[in-house]
XYZ file of C-alpha atoms in Angstrom:
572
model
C 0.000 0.000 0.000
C 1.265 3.106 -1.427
C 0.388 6.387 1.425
C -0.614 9.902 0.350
C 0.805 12.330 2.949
C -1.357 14.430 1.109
C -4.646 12.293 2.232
C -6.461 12.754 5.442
C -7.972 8.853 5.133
C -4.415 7.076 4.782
C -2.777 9.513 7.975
C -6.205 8.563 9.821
C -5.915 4.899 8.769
C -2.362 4.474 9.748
C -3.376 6.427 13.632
C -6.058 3.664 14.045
C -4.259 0.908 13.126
C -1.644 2.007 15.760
C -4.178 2.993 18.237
C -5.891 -0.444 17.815
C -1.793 -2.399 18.368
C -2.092 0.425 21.606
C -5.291 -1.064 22.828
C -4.360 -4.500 22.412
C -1.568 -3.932 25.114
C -3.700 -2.306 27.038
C -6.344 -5.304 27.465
C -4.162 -8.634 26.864
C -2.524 -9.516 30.593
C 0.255 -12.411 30.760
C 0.529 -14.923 32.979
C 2.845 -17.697 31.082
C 6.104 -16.750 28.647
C 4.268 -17.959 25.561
C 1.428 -15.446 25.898
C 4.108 -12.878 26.698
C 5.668 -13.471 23.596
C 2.878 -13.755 20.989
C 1.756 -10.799 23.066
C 4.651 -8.681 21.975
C 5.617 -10.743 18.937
C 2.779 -10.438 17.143
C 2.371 -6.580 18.228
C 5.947 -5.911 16.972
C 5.336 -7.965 13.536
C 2.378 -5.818 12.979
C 4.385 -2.545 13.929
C 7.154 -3.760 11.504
C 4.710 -3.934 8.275
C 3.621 -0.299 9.220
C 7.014 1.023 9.585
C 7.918 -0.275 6.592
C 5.197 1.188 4.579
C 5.832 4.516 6.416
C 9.446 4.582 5.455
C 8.853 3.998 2.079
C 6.435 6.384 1.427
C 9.021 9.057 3.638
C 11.854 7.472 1.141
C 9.884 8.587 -1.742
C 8.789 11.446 -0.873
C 12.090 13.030 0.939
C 14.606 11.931 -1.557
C 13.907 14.556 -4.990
C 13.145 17.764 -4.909
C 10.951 19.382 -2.282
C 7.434 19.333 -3.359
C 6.068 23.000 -3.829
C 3.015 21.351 -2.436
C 2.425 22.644 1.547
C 0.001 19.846 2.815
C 2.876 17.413 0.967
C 5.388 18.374 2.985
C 2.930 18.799 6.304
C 2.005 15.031 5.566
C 5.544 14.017 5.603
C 6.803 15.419 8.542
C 3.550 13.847 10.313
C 4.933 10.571 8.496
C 8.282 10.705 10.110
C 7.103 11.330 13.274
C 4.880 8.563 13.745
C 7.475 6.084 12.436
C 9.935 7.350 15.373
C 7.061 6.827 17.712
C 6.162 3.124 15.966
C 9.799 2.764 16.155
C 10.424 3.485 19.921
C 7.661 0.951 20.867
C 9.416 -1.446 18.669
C 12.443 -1.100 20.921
C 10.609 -1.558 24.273
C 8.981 -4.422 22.927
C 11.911 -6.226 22.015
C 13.277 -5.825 25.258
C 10.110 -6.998 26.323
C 10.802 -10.198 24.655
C 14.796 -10.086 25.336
C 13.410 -10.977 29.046
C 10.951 -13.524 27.579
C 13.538 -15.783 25.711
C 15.565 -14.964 29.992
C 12.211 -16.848 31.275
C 12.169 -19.679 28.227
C 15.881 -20.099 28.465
C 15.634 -21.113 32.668
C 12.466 -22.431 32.712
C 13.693 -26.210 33.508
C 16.382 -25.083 35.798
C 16.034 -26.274 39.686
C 14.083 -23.671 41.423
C 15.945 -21.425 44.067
C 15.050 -18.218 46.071
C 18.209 -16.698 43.408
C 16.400 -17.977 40.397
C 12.561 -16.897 41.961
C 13.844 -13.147 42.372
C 15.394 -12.968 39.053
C 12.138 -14.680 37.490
C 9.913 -12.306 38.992
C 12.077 -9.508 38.005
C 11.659 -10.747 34.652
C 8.025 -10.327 34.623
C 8.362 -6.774 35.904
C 10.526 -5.550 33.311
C 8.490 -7.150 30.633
C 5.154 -5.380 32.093
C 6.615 -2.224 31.978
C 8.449 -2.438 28.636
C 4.441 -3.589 27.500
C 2.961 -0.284 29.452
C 6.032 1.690 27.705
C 5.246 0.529 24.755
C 1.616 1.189 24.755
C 1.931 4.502 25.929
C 4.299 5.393 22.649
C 1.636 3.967 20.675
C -1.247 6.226 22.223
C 0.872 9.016 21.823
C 1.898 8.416 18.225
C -1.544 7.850 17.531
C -2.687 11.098 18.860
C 0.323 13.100 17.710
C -0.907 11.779 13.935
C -4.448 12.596 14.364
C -3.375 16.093 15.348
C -1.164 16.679 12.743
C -3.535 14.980 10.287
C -6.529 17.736 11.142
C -3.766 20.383 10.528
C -2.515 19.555 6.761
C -4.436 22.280 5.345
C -3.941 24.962 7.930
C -2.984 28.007 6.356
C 1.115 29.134 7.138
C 1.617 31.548 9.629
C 2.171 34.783 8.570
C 6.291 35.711 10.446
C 6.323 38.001 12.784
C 8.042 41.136 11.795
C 12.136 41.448 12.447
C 13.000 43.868 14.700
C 16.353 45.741 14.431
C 19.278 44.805 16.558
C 21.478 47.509 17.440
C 25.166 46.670 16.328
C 26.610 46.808 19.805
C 24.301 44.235 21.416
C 24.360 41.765 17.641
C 28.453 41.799 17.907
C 28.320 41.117 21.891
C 28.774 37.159 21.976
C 26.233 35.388 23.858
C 25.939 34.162 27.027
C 26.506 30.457 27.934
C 23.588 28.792 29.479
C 24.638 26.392 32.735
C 22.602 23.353 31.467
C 22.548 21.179 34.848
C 23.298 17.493 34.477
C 21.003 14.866 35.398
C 20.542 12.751 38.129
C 24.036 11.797 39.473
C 25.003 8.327 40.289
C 26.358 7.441 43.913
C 25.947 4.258 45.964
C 24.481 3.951 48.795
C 25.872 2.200 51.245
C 24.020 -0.733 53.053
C 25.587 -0.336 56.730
C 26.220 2.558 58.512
C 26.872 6.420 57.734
C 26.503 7.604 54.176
C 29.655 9.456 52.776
C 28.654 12.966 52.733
C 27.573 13.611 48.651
C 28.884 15.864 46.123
C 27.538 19.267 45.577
C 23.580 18.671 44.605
C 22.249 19.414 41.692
C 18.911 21.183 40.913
C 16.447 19.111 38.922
C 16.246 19.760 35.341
C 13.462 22.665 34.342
C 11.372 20.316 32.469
C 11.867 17.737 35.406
C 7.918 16.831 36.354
C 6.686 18.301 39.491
C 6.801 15.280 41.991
C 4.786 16.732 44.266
C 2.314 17.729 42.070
C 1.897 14.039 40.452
C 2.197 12.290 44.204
C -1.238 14.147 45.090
C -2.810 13.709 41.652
C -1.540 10.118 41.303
C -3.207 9.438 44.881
C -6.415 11.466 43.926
C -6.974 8.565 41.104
C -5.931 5.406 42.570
C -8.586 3.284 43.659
C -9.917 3.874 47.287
C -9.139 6.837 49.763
C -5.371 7.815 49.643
C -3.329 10.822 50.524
C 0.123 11.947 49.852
C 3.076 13.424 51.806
C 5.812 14.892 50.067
C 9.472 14.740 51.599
C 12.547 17.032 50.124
C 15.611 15.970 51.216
C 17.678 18.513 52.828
C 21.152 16.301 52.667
C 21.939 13.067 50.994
C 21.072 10.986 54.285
C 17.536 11.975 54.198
C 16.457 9.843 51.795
C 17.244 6.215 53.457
C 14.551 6.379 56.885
C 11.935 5.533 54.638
C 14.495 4.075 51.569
C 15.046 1.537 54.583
C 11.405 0.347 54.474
C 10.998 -0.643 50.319
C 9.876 -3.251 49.677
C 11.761 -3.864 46.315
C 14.460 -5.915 44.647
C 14.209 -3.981 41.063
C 13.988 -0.402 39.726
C 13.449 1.590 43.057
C 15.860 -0.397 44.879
C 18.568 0.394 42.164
C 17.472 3.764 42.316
C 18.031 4.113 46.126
C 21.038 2.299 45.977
C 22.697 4.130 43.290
C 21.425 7.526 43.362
C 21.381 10.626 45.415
C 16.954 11.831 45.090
C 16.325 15.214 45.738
C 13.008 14.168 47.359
C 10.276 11.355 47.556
C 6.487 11.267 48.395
C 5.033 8.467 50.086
C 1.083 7.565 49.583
C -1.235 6.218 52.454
C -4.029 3.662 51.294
C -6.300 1.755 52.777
C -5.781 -0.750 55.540
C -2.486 0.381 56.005
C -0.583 0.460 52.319
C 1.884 2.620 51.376
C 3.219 3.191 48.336
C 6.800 5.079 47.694
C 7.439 7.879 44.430
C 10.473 8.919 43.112
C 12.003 10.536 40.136
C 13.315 8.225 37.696
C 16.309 8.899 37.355
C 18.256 8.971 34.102
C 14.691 9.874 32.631
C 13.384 12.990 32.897
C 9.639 11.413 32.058
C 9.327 9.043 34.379
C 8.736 7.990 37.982
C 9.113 4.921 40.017
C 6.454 3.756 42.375
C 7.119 1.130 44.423
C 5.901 -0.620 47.951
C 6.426 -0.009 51.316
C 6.541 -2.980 53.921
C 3.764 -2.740 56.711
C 6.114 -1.027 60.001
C 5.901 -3.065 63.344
C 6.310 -6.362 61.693
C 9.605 -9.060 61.989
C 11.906 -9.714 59.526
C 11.306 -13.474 59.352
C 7.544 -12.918 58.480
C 8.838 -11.917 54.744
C 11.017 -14.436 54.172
C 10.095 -16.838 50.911
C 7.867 -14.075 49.663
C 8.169 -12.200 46.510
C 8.811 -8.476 46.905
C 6.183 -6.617 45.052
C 8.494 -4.938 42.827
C 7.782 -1.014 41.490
C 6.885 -0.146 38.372
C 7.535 3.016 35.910
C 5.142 4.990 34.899
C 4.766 8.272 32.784
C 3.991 11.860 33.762
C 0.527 11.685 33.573
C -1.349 11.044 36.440
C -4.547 9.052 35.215
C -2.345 6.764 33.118
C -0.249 6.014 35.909
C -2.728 5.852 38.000
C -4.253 2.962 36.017
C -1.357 1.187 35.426
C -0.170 1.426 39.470
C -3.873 -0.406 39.763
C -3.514 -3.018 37.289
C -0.009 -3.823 38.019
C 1.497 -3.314 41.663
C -1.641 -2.911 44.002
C -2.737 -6.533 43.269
C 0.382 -8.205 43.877
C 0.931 -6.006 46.744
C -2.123 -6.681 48.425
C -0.584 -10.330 47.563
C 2.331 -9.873 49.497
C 1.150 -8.202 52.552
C -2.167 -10.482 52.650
C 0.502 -13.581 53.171
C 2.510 -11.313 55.412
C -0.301 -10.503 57.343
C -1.339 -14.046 57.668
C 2.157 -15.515 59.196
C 1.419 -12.745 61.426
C -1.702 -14.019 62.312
C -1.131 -17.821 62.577
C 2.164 -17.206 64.741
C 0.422 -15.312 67.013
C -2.573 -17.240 67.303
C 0.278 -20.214 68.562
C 1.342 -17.457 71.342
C -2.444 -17.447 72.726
C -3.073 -21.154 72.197
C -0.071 -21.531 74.484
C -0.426 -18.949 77.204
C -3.888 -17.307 76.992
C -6.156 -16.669 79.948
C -9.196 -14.404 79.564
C -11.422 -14.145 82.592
C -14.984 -12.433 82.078
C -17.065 -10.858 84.702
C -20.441 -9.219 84.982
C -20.354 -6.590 87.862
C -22.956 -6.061 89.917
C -23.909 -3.045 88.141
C -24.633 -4.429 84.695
C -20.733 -3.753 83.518
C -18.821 -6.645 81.943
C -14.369 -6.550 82.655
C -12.367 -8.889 81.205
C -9.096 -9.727 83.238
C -5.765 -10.851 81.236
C -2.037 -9.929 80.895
C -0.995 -11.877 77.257
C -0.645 -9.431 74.170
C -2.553 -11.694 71.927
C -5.714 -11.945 73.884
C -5.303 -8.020 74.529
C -5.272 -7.509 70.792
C -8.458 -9.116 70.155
C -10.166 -7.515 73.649
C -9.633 -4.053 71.627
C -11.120 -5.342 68.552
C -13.845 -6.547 70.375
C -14.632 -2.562 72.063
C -12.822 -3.230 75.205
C -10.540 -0.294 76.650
C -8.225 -0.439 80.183
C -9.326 -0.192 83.563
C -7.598 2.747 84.747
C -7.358 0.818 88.164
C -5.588 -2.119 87.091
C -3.347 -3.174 84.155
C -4.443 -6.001 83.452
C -8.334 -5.208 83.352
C -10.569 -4.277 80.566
C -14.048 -3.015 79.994
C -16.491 -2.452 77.792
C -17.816 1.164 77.413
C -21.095 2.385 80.015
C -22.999 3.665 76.757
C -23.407 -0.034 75.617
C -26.719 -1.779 75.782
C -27.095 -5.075 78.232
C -27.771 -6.784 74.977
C -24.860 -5.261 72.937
C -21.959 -6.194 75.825
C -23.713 -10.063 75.671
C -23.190 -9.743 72.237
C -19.600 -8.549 72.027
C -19.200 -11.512 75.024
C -20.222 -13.853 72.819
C -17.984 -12.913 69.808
C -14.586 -12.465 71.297
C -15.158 -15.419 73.322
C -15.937 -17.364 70.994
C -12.573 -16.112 68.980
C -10.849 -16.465 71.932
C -11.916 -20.248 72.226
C -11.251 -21.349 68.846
C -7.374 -20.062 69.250
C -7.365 -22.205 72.290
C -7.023 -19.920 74.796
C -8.835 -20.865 78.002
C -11.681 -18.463 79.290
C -14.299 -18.344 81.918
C -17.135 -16.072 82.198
C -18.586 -15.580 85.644
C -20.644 -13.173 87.789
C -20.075 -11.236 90.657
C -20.626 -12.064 93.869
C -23.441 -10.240 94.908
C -23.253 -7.701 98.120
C -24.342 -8.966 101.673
C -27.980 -7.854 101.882
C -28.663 -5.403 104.556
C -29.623 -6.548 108.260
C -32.939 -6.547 108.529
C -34.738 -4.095 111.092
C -35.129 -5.643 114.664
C -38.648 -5.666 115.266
C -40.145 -4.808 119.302
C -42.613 -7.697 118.796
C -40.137 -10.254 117.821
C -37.545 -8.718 120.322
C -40.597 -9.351 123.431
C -41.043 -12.879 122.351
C -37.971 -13.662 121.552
C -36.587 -12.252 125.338
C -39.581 -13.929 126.969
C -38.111 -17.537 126.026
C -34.107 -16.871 126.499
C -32.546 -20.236 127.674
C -29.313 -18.367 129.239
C -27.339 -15.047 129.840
C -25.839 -15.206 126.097
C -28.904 -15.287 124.451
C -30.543 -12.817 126.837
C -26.672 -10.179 125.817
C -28.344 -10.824 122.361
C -31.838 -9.894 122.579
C -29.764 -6.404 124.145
C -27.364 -6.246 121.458
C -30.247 -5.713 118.711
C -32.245 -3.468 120.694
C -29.462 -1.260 121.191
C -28.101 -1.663 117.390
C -27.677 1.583 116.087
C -29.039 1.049 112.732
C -31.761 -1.816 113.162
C -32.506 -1.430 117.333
C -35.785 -0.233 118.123
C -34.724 1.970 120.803
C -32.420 4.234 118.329
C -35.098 4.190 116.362
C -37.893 5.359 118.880
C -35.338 8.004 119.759
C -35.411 8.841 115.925
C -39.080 8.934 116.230
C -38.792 11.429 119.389
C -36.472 14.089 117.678
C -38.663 13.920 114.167
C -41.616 14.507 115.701
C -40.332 17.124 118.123
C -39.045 18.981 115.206
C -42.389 18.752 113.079
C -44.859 19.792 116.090
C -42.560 22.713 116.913
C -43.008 23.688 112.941
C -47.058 22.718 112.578
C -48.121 23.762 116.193
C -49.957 26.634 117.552
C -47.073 29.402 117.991
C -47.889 29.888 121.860
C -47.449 26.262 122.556
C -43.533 25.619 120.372
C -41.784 25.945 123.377
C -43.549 23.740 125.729
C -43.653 21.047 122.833
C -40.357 21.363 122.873
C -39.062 21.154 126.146
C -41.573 18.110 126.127
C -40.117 16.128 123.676
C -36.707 17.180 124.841
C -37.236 15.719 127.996
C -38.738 12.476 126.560
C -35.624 11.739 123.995
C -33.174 13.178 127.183
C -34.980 10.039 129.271
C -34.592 7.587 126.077
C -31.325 8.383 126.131
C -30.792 7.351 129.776
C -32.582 4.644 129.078
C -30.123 3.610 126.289
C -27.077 3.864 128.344
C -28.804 2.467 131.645
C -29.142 -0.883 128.283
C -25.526 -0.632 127.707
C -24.053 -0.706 130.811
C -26.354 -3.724 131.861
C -25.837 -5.233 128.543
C -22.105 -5.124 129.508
C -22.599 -7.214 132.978
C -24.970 -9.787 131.734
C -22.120 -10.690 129.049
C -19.274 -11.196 131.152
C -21.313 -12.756 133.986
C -22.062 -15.140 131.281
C -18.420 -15.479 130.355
C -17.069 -15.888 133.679
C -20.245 -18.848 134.203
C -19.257 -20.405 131.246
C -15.616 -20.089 132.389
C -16.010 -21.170 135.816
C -19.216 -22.200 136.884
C -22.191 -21.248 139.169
C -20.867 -21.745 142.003
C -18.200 -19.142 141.608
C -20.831 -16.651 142.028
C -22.199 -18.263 145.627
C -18.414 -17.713 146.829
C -18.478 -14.160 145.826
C -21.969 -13.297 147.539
C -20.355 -15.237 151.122
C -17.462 -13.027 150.776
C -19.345 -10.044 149.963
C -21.529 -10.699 153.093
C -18.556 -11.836 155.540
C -16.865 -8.648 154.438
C -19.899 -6.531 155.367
C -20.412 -8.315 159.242
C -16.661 -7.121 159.691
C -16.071 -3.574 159.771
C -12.420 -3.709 159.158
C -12.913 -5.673 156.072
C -15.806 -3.256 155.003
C -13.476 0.163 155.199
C -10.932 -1.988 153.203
C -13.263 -2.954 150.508
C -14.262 -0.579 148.064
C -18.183 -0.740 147.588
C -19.130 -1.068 143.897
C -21.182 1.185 142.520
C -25.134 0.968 142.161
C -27.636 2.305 140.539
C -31.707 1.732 139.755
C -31.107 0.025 136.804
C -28.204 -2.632 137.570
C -29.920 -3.351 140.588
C -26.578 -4.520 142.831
C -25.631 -6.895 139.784
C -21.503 -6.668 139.326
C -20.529 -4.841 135.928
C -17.050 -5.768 135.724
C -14.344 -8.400 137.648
C-alpha cells in the first residue's frame, strides 16, 4: 500500500491501526512466557509492516526535490514522526521479549530463592516495557491525528524582524549552565553515608513530583493521601528508603542515586506506596511498595517483593497502570505477610492465653488478662483499660445489656477457637442489709431466752444503732419534736419542745442504763461459762462476811449501784 501524505484517510488509517496495536496492550494480561511473547511478537510484527510502509512512502517522498506542495510536505513530517514513535515501541517491545527468551531459556532449571527473584524480576521488566510501549503507541496515535486535522492549515504569517542595534548583535552570547542529570552514587548498606557531592537542581522540564504524588493518589482506587518529603542532605532519603519493599527499579534507584526528594502515599488498611524521580529519565517515575512497620523480619522471608513499576507523567495513566499492576500483587504480598502474622500469634495465645470475664454487679462486663494476643483481640472486640488495674478491661457504660452479651459472645468465641482458656462468671453479689429488729419479735424472743448469752443478744439488737428499736424510737422522738414545733400553735412551740426534749433526754438514759447492763450480763455469762455457778455463791459469802466485819468493810471498796443494775456486778 502506497500512502498519500497528502490524504487525510491514509494519515487517519495508519493512527487507528496504531491505536488499535495500543489497545491490544492495554487489554491482553500475561501470565505464562508464551502469551508474553505472541503478546509482543505479534504486536511488533504488525508494527514492523507499518514502519515499513511509512518509510517507504518518507523514502519517496524526501529523496527529490521538495514538493512545492504545503500539505505534501505537512504530511511528511507527520509521516516521520509517527514512524519514530512506531519505532520506539518497537524497541521496548523487544526488550520486552529479550526478558521472555531470559524466562524460556531457565524455565527447567532447579528452582531457588536466586532464580525466583530474578524470574519475577523478569516479569516486571516485561510489564513495563508492555505499558512503555503502549503509551508510545497512544501518543503516536494522537500526535498523527493532530497533525492529520492540521494539513491544510494556512502558514503563519512571520512576525516582523526587529532591528538589533550593532553593539548588542556583535556582543557574543551568554553560555547557558545546562545542569546534568541525576548523578550516580551508591548507597551504602551499613552505617553512615559518605557525605555527597555538591547537589544538583532538577532539570526545568523535570515533572513536578509533588504535584503528580497528590494527583496520582487522587486517582488510585480507594481513599489515599500523599506526603511529600525534600531531602535537605543526601542521608535523608534512606529512613523511609530503609522500608521498600523492592528488589528492582526503586531499589537500584536508592542504591545508586542521590533523590532530591520522595512522596510516600497512604491507602487503605495500612498500604503505602513510595514515588520517586526516575532517574536517568526525565519522564518518568518509580512507584514502588512499602513494607507494613511493626512487623519481623522473618515474616517476609520466601515471599516475593512486590516490585515497582515506571510509569509516565501523567497522572490518570499512571494511575491505572499502578492499579492493574502493583496494588494486586501487593495486596498479595502483605495479605501472606499478614497471615504468618496471624497464625504465629494465634500459637502465642493457644499456648499462654487466659481471659477471665465478669459481669459486675452493676450491669458492667471486665475482662481480666495480661498476654498481648488476647489483649489484641479484647480491643477489637470494644474493650478499653481499667484505669485501676493493668491487666483489666471493659467495655464502654454507653453499651446496651444486649450489645456487651453480644460482644461476650464474639470475642469469646474467637478467643476459644485459638485455644485460649476463658471463663465467664458473675459477681458475687453484696451482703444484703440486716434486717430491722422488730419490738414484737424482740418481746417474744426475750420472753423464752434459755441463758445469759442469748438474753446479751436480745440487748445487742435493741441497742443496734441502725436496726434497734430503741435508736429508732429516739429517731421517732427528735422527728416529731421537730415537726410539732413547725405545725403547732405558735404559743405552745416551746412547751412542745421542752416536752419532747425531755422524753428523747430520758430515752437516752434509758439507752445507756441498756448498755451498761448489757455489759454485765455478758461477762457474767463469760465468767459462768468459764467457771461455773458456784463461783458466784463464793463471791456473795465473801461479799456478806466482808460486810459483818467492819475492818474488812473500810478496806473494801463498795461497787457502785444504781436503779437500773440493781446490785448486779458490771465488771471483775
Amino acid at each position: 500500500m502506497r500512502i498519500d501524505p497528502r490524504s487525510h484517510t491514509h494519515l487517519n488509517t495508519i493512527a487507528q491501526e496504531i491505536r488499535e496495536l495500543a489497545n491490544g496492550l492495554t487489554l491482553f494480561t500475561h501470565n505464562t512466557p508464551e502469551t508474553a511473547a505472541f503478546t509482543a511478537g505479534a504486536r511488533m510484527k504488525a508494527l514492523g509492516g507499518i514502519t515499513e510502509m511509512l518509510s517507504n512512502t518518507l523514502l519517496y517522498n524526501l529523496t527529490g526535490e521538495p514538493s512545492a506542495d504545503r500539505t505534501e510536505r505537512r504530511g511528511a513530517g507527520a509521516l516521520a514522526t509517527a514512524a519514530a514513535g512506531a519505532s520506539q515501541a518497537m524497541g521496548h517491545l523487544a526488550e520486552a521479549l529479550q526478558q521472555v527468551a531470559f524466562l524460556q531459556e531457565h524455565a527447567t532449571r532447579v528452582p531457588g530463592p536466586d532464580l525466583a527473584d530474578a524470574q519475577q524480576a523478569a516479569w516486571n521488566v516485561i510489564g513495563d516495557r508492555m505499558d512503555e510501549a503502549r503509551t508510545a503507541l497512544e501518543d503516536t496515535a494522537t500526535q498523527l491525528e493532530t497533525d492529520t486535522r492540521h494539513l491544510t492549515q494556512p502558514p503563519r504569517r512571520p512576525a516582523p524582524r526587529r532591528t538589533v542595534p550593532s553593539a548588542q548583535a556583535q556582543r557574543p552570547p551568554t553560555p547557558v549552565s545546562v545542569p546534568t542529570a541525576l548523578r550516580r552514587r551508591p548507597a551504602p548498606l551499613n552505617g553512615t553515608p559518605d557525605p555527597p557531592p555538591e547537589r544538583t537542581s532538577p532539570l526545568p522540564h523535570r515533572a513536578d513530583l509533588s504535584a503528580f504524588a497528590e494527583a496520582l493518589a487522587q486517582r488510585l482506587p480507594g481513599t489515599w493521601t500523599s506526603q511529600y518529603h525534600p531531602h535537605p542532605d543526601y542521608p535523608a532519603q534512606f529512613p523511609i528508603a530503609e522500608q521498600l519493599w523492592d528488589m528492582a527499579h526503586a531499589h537500584w534507584a536508592v542504591s545508586e542515586f542521590v533523590l532530591n526528594h520522595d512522596a510516600v502515599l497512604t491507602g487503605p488498611n495500612g498500604k503505602r506506596l513510595y514515588v520517586i524521580d526516575r532517574p536517568l529519565n526525565q519522564g518518568e517515575f518509580i512507584v514502588a511498595a512499602l513494607a507494613p512497620p511493626g512487623l519481623d523480619d522473618h515474616l517476609f522471608r520466601g515471599i516475593h517483593e512486590p516490585n515497582g513499576i515506571t510509569v509516565g507523567t501523567d497522572p490518570a495513566r499512571a494511575a491505572a497502570t499502578v492499579a492493574r499492576r502493583l496494588l494486586p500483587r501487593y495486596d498479595k504480598a502483605l495479605a501472606e505477610v499478614h497471615r504468618r502474622a496471624a497464625v504465629e500469634q494465634a500459637t502465642s495465645v493457644k499456648r499462654t492465653a487466659r481471659v477471665d470475664f465478669t459481669w459486675q454487679a452493676d450491669g458492667s462486663l471486665t475482662a481480666t488478662t495480661d498476654h498481648p494476643g488476647a489483649i489484641d483481640h479484647l480491643h477489637r472486640a470494644g474493650f478499653h483499660p481499667d484505669p485501676r488495674s493493668s491487666d483489666t478491661f471493659a467495655l464502654p457504660v454507653t453499651l446496651s445489656t444486649a450489645e456487651r452479651a453480644q460482644r461476650l459472645r464474639t470475642v469469646a468465641v474467637e478467643l476459644g477457637a485459638l485455644g485460649a482458656h476463658v471463663s465467664i462468671r458473675n459477681a458475687p453479689a453484696p451482703p444484703a442489709p440486716p434486717a430491722p429488729a422488730v419490738l414484737t419479735e424482740l418481746v417474744h424472743r426475750a420472753a423464752s431466752a434459755e441463758d445469759l448469752h442469748e438474753v446479751a443478744a436480745i440487748l445487742d439488737e435493741a441497742l443496734d444503732p441502725r436496726t434497734g428499736p430503741l435508736p429508732g424510737l429516739e429517731a421517732v422522738v427528735r422527728h416529731s419534736a421537730a415537726r410539732a414545733a413547725e405545725t403547732g400553735p405558735a404559743s405552745l412551740r416551746s412547751e412542745f419542745t421542752a416536752s419532747f426534749d425531755a422524753i428523747a433526754a430520758r430515752i437516752q438514759q434509758l439507752h445507756r442504763d441498756l448498755a451498761e447492763l448489757r455489759l454485765g450480763v455478758g461477762e457474767i455469762a463469760a465468767l459462768t461459762h468459764a467457771h461455773g455457778e458456784h463461783i458466784w455463791s463464793d463471791l456473795l459469802d465473801q461479799h456478806h462476811t466482808a460486810r459483818a466485819t467492819p475492818t474488812a468493810t473500810a478496806l473494801s471498796p463498795t461497787p457502785a449501784r444504781t436503779a437500773a443494775t440493781g446490785g448486779v456486778p458490771r465488771g471483775r
